[in-house]
Coordinates of N, CA and C in Angstrom, one line a residue:
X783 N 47.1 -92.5 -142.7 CA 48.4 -93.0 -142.9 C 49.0 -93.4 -141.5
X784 N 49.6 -94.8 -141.4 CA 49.9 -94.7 -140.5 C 50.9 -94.5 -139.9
X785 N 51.3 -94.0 -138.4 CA 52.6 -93.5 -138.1 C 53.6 -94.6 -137.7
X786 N 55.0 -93.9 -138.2 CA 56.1 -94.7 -138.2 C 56.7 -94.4 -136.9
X787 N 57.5 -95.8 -136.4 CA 58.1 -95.8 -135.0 C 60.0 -96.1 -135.7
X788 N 60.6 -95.4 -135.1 CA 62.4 -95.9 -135.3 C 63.0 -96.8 -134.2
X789 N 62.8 -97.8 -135.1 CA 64.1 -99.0 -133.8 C 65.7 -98.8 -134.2
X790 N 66.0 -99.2 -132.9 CA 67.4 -99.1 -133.1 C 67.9 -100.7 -133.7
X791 N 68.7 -100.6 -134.5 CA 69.2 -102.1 -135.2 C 71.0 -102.5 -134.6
X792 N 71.6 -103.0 -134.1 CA 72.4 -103.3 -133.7 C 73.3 -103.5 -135.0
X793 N 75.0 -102.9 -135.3 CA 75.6 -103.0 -136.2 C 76.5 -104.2 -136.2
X794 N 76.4 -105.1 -137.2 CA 77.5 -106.0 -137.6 C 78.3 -106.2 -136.5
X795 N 79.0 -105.6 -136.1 CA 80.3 -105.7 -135.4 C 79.9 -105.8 -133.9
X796 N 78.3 -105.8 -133.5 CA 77.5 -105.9 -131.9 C 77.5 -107.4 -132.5
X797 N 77.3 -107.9 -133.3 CA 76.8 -109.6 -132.9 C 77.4 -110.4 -133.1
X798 N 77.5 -111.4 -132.5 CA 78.4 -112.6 -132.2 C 78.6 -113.2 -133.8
X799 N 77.7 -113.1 -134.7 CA 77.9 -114.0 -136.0 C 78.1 -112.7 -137.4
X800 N 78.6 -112.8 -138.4 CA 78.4 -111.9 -139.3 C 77.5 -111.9 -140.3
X801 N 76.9 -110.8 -140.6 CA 75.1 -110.3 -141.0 C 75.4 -109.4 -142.3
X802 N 75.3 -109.5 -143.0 CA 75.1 -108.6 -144.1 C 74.6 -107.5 -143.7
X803 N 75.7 -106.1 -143.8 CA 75.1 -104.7 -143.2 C 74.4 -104.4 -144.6
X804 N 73.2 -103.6 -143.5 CA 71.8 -102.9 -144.0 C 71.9 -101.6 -142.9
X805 N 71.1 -101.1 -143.4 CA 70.6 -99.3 -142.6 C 70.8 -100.0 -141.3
X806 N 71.4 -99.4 -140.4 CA 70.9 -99.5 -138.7 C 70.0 -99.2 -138.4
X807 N 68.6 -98.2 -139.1 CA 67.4 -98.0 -138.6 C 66.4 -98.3 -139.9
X808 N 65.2 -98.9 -139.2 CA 64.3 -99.1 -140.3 C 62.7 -98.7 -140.1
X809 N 61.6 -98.9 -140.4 CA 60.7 -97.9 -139.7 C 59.6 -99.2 -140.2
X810 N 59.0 -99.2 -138.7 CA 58.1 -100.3 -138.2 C 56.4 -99.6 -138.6
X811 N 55.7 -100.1 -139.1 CA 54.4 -99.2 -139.4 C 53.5 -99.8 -138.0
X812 N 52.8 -98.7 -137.4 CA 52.2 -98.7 -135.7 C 50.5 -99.1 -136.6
X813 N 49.9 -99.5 -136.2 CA 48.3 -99.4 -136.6 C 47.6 -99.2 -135.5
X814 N 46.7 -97.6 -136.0 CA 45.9 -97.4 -134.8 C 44.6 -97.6 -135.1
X815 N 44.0 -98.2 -136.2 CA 42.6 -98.8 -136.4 C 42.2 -99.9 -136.0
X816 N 41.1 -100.3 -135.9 CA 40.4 -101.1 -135.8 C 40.9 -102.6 -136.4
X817 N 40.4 -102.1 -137.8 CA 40.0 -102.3 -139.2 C 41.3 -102.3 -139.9
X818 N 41.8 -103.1 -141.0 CA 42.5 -103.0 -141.8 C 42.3 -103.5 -143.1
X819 N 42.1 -102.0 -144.0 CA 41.5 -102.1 -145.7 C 42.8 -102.2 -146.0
X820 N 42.7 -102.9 -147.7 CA 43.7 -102.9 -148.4 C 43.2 -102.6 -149.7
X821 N 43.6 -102.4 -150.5 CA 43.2 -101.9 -151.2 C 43.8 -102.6 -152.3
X822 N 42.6 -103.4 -153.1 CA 43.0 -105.2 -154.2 C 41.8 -104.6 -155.3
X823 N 42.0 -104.8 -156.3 CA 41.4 -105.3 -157.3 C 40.3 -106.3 -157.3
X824 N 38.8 -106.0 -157.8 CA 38.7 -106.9 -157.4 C 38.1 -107.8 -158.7
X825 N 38.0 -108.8 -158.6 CA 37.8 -109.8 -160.0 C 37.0 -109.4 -160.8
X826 N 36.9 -109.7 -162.3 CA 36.0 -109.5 -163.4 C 35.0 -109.8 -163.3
X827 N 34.1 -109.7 -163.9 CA 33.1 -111.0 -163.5 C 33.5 -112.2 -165.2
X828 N 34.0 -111.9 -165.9 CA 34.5 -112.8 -166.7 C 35.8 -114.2 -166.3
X829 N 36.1 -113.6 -165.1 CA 37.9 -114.2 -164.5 C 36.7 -116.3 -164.1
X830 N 38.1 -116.9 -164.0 CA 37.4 -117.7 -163.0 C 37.5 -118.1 -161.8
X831 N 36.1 -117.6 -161.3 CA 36.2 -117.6 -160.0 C 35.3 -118.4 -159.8
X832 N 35.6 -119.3 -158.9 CA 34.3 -120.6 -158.7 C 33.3 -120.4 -157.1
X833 N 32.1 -120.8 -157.5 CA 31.2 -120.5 -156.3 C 31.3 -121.5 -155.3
X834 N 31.4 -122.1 -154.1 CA 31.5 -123.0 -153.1 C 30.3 -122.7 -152.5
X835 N 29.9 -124.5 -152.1 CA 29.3 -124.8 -151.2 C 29.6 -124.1 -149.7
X836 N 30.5 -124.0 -149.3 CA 31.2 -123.7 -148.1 C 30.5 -122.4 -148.0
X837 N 30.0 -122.3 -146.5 CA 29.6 -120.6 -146.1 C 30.5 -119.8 -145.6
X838 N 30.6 -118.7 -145.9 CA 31.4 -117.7 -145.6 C 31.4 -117.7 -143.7
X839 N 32.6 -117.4 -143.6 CA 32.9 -117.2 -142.6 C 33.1 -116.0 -141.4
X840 N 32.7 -115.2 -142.4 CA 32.2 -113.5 -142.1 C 31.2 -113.5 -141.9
X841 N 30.2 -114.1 -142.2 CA 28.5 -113.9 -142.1 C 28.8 -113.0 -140.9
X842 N 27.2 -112.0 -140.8 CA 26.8 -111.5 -139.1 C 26.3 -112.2 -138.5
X843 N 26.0 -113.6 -139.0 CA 25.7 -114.2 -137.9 C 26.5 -115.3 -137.5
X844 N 27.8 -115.0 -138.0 CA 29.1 -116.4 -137.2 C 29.9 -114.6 -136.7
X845 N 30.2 -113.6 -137.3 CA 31.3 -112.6 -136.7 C 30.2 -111.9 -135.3
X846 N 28.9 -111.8 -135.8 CA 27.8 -111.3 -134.5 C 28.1 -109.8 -134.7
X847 N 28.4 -109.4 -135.7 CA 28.0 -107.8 -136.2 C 27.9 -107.9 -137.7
X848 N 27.3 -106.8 -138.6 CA 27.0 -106.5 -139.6 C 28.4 -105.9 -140.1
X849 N 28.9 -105.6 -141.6 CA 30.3 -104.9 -142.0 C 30.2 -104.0 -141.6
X850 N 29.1 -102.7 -141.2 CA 29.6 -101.6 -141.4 C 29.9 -101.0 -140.0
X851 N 29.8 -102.2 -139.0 CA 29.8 -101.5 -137.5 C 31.2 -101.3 -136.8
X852 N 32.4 -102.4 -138.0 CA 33.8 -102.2 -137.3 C 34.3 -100.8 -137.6
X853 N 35.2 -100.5 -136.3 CA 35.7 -99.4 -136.0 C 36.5 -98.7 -137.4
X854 N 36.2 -97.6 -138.1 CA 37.1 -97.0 -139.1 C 36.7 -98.0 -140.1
X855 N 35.7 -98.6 -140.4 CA 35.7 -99.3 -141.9 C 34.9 -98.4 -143.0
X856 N 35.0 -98.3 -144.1 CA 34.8 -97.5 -145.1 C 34.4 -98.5 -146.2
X857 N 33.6 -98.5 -147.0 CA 33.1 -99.0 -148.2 C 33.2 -98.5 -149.6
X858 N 33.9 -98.8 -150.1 CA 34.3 -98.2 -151.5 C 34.5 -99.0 -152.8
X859 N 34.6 -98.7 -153.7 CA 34.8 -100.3 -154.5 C 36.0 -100.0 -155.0
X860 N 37.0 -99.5 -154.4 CA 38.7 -99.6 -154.5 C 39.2 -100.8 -153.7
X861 N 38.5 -100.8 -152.5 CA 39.5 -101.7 -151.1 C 38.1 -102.7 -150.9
X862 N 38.8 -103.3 -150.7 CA 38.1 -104.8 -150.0 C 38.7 -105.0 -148.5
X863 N 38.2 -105.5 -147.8 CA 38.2 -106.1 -146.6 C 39.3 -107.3 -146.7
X864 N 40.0 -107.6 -145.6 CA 41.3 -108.5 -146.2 C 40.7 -109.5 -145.5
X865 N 39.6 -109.6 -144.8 CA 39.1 -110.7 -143.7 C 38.4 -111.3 -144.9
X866 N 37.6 -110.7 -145.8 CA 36.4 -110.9 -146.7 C 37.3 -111.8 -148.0
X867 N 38.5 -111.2 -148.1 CA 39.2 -111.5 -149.4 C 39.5 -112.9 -149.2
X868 N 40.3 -112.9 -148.0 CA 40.6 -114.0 -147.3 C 39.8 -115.4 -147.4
X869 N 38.5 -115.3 -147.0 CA 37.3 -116.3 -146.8 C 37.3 -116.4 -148.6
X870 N 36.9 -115.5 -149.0 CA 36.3 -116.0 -150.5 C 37.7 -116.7 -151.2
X871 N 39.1 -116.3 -151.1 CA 39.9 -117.0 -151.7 C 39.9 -118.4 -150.8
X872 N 40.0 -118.8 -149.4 CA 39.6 -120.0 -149.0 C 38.7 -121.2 -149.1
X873 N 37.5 -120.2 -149.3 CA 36.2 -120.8 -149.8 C 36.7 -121.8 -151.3
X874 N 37.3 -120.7 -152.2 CA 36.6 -121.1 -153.7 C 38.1 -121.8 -153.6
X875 N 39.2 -122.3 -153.1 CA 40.3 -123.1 -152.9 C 39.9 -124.4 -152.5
X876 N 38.7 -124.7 -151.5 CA 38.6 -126.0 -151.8 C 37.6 -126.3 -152.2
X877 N 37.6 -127.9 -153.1 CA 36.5 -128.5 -154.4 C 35.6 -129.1 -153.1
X878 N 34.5 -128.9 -152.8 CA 33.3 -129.2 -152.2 C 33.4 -130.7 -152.8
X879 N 33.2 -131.0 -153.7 CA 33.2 -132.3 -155.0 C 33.5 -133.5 -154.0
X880 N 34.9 -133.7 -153.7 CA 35.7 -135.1 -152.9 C 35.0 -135.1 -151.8
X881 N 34.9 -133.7 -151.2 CA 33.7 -134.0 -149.5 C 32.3 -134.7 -149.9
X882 N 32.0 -134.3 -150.7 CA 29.8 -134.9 -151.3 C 30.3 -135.9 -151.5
X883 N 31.5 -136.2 -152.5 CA 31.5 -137.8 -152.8 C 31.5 -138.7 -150.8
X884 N 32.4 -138.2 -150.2 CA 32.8 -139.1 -149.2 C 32.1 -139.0 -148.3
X885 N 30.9 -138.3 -148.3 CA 29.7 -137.8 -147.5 C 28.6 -138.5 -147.8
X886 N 28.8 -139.0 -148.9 CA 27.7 -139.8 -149.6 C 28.0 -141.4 -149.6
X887 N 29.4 -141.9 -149.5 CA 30.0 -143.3 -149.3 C 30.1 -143.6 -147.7
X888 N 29.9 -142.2 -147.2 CA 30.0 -142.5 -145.5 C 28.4 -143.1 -145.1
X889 N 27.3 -142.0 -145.7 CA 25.9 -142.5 -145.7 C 25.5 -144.1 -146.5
X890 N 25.8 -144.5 -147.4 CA 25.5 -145.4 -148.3 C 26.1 -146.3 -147.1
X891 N 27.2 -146.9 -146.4 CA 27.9 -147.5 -145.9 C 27.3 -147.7 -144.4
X892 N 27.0 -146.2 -143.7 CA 25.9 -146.5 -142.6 C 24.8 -146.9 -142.4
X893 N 24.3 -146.7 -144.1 CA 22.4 -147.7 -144.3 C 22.8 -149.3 -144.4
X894 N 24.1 -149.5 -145.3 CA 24.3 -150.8 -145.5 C 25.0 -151.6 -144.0
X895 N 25.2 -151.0 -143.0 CA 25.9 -151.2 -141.9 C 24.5 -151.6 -141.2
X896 N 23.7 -150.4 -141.1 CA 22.2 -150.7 -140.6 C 21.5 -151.6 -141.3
X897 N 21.3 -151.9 -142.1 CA 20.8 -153.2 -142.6 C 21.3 -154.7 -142.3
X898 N 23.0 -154.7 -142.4 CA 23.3 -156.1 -141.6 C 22.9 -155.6 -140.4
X899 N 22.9 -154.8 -139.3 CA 22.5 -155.0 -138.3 C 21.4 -155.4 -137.8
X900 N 20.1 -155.3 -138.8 CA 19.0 -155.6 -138.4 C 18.3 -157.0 -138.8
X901 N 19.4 -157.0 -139.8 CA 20.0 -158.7 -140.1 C 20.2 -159.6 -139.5
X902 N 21.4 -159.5 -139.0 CA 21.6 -159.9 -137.5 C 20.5 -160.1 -136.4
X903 N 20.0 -158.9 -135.9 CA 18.9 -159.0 -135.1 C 17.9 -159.9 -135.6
X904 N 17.1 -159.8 -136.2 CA 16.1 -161.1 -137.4 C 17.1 -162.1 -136.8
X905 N 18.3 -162.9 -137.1 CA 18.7 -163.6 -137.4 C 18.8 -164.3 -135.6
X906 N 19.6 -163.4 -135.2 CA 19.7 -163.8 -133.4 C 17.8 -164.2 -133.1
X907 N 17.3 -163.7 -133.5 CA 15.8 -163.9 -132.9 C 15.1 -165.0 -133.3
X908 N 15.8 -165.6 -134.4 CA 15.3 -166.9 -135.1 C 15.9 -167.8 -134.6
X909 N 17.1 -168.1 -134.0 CA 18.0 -168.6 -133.4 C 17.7 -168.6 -132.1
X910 N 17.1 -167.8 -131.0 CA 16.7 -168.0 -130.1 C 15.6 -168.3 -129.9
X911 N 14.4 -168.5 -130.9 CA 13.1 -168.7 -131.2 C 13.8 -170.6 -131.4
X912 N 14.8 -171.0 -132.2 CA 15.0 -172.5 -132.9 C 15.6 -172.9 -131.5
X913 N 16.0 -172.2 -130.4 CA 16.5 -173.2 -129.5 C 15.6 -173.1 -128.1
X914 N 14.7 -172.2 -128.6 CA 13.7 -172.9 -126.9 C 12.8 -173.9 -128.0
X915 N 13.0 -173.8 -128.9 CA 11.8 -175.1 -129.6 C 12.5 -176.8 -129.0
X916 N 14.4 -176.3 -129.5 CA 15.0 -177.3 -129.3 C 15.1 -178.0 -127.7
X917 N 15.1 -176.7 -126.8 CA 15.0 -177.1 -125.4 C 13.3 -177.9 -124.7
X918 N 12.7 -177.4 -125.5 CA 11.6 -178.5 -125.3 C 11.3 -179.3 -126.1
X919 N 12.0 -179.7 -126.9 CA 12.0 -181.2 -127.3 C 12.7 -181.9 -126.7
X920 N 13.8 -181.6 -125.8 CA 15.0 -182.3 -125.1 C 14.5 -182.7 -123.8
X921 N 13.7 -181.3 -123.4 CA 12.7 -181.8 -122.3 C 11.9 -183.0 -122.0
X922 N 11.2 -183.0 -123.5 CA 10.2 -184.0 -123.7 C 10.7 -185.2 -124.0
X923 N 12.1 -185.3 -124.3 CA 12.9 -186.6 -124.9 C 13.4 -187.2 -123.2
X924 N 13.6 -185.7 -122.4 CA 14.3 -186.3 -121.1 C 13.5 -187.5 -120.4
X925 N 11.8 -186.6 -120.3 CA 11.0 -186.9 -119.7 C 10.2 -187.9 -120.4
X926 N 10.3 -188.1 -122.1 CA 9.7 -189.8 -121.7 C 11.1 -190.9 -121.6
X927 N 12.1 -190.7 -121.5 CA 13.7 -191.4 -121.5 C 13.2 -191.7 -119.9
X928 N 12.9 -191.4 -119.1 CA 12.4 -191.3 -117.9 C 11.2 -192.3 -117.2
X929 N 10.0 -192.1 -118.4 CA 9.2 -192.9 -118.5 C 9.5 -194.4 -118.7
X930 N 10.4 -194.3 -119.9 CA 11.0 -195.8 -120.1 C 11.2 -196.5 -119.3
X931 N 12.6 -195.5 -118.9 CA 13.1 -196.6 -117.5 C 12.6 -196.6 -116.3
X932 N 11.2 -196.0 -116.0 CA 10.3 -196.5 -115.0 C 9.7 -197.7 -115.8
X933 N 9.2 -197.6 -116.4 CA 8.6 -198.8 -117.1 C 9.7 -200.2 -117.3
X934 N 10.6 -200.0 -117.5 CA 11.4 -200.8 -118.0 C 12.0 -201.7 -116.6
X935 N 12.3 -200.5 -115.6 CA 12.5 -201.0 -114.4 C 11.3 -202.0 -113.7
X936 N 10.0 -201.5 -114.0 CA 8.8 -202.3 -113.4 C 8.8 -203.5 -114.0
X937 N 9.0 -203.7 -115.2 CA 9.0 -205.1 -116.2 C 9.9 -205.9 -115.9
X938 N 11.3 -205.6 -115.2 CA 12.2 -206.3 -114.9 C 11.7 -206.8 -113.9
X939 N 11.3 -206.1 -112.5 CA 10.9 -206.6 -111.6 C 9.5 -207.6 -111.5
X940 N 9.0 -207.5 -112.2 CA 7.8 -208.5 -112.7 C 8.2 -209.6 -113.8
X941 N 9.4 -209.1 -114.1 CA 9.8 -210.8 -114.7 C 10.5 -211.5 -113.9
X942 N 11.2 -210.7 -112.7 CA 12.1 -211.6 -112.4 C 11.1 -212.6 -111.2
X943 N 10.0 -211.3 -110.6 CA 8.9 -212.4 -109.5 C 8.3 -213.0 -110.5
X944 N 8.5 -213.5 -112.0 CA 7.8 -214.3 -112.4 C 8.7 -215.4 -112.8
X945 N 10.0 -215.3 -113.1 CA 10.8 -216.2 -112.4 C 11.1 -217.1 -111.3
X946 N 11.5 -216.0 -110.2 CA 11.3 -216.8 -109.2 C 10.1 -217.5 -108.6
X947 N 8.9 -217.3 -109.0 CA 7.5 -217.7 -108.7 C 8.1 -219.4 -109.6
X948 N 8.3 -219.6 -111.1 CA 8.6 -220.3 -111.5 C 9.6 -221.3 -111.1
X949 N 10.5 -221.1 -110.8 CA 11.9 -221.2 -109.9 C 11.1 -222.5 -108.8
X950 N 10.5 -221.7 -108.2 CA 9.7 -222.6 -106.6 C 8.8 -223.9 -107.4
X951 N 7.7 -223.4 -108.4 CA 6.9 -224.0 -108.5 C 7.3 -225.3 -109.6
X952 N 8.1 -224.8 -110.2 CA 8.5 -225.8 -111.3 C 10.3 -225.9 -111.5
X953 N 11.0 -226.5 -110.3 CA 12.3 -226.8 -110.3 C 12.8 -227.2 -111.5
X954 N 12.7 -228.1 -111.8 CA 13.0 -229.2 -112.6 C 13.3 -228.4 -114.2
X955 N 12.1 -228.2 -114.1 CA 11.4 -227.5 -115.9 C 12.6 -226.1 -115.8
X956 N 12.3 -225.5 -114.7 CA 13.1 -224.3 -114.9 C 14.3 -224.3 -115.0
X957 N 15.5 -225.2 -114.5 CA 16.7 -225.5 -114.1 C 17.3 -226.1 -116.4
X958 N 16.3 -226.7 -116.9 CA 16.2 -227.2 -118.0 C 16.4 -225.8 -119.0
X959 N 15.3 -225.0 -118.8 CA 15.2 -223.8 -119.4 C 16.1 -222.7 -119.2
X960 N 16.6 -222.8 -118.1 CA 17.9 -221.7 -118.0 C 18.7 -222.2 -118.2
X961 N 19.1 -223.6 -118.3 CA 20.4 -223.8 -119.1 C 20.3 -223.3 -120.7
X962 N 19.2 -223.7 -121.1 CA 18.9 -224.2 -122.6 C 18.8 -222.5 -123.2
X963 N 18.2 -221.3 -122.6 CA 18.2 -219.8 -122.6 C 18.8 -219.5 -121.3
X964 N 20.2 -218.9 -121.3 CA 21.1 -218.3 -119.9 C 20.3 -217.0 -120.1
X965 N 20.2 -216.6 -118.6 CA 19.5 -215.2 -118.6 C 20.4 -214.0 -119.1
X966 N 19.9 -212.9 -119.2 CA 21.1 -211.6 -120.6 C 21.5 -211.1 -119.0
X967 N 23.2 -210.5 -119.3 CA 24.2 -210.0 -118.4 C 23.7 -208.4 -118.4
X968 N 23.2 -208.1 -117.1 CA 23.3 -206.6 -116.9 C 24.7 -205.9 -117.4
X969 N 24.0 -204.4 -118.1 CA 24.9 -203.9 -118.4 C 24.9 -202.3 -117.7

């Protein structure tokens, strides 16, 4: 049983506001155990009480001792443990159900998340695979665009000393012919 302590309570007429008088003394219960049983009823086994996924929170291996090692605890099947009552009414309070569902749309959603991503990747790698193909064909377009106009430049220059060779050797004829075809305007 535990022992009772007497406070003093200050009367109505000590406090600044007015208080509905009650006893001026009232008796505070002191607890010198450890441990505090209470003493509940405990369910049928017909009542409904629902089992959870959720693990207890008392285990000895989340509190790091066994029940029977707290100070003054007693085992009877009158009193239950108010730590134990506690957990099991917590436990079977929430529906496990809406967590599995959202546990299972969070996974479904991370595989489908992983999959575009590896999509993507395939996709970037085909894309950088289609533009070194493209960079060497631009190469090879540079470098005969190149060739051309070496060539193109050599052919001018061999027509035009075959003009002017013409020009010297054949006045007349040639002076006839460039009026008759005017040579094309650089562009």
């Amino acid at each position: 049983m535990p022992a009772t302590q007497v406070v003093y309570r200050p009367t109505p007429s000590d406090l600044p506001i007015s208080t509905p008088t009650k006893s001026p003394y009232y008796a505070v219960p002191v607890q010198k155990s450890g441990c505090n049983r209470i003493p509940v009823a405990l369910p049928s086994p017909g009542s409904s009480v629902r089992t959870s996924a959720v693990p207890s929170l008392t285990s000895s291996s989340y509190a790091g001792s066994s029940p029977g090692e707290h100070e003054g605890s007693t085992v009877g099947t009158g009193s239950v443990d108010l730590i134990d009552m506690m957990t099991d009414r917590l436990s079977n309070a929430i529906d496990p159900l809406p967590l599995d569902r959202s546990l299972a749309r969070q996974a479904q959603t991370s595989g489908e998340l992983n999959a575009k991503h590896r999509e993507l990747l395939e996709l970037q790698a085909l894309a950088q695979r289609r533009l070194k193909g493209t960079r060497a064909n631009v190469a090879d377009g540079i470098k005969a665009a190149k060739e051309v106009k070496r060539d193109l430049n050599w052919t001018q220059k061999r027509v035009s000393g075959l003009n002017a060779q013409a020009a010297r050797k054949y006045p007349s004829e040639y002076k006839t012919a460039s009026e008759r075809y005017p040579p094309a305007l650089d562009i």
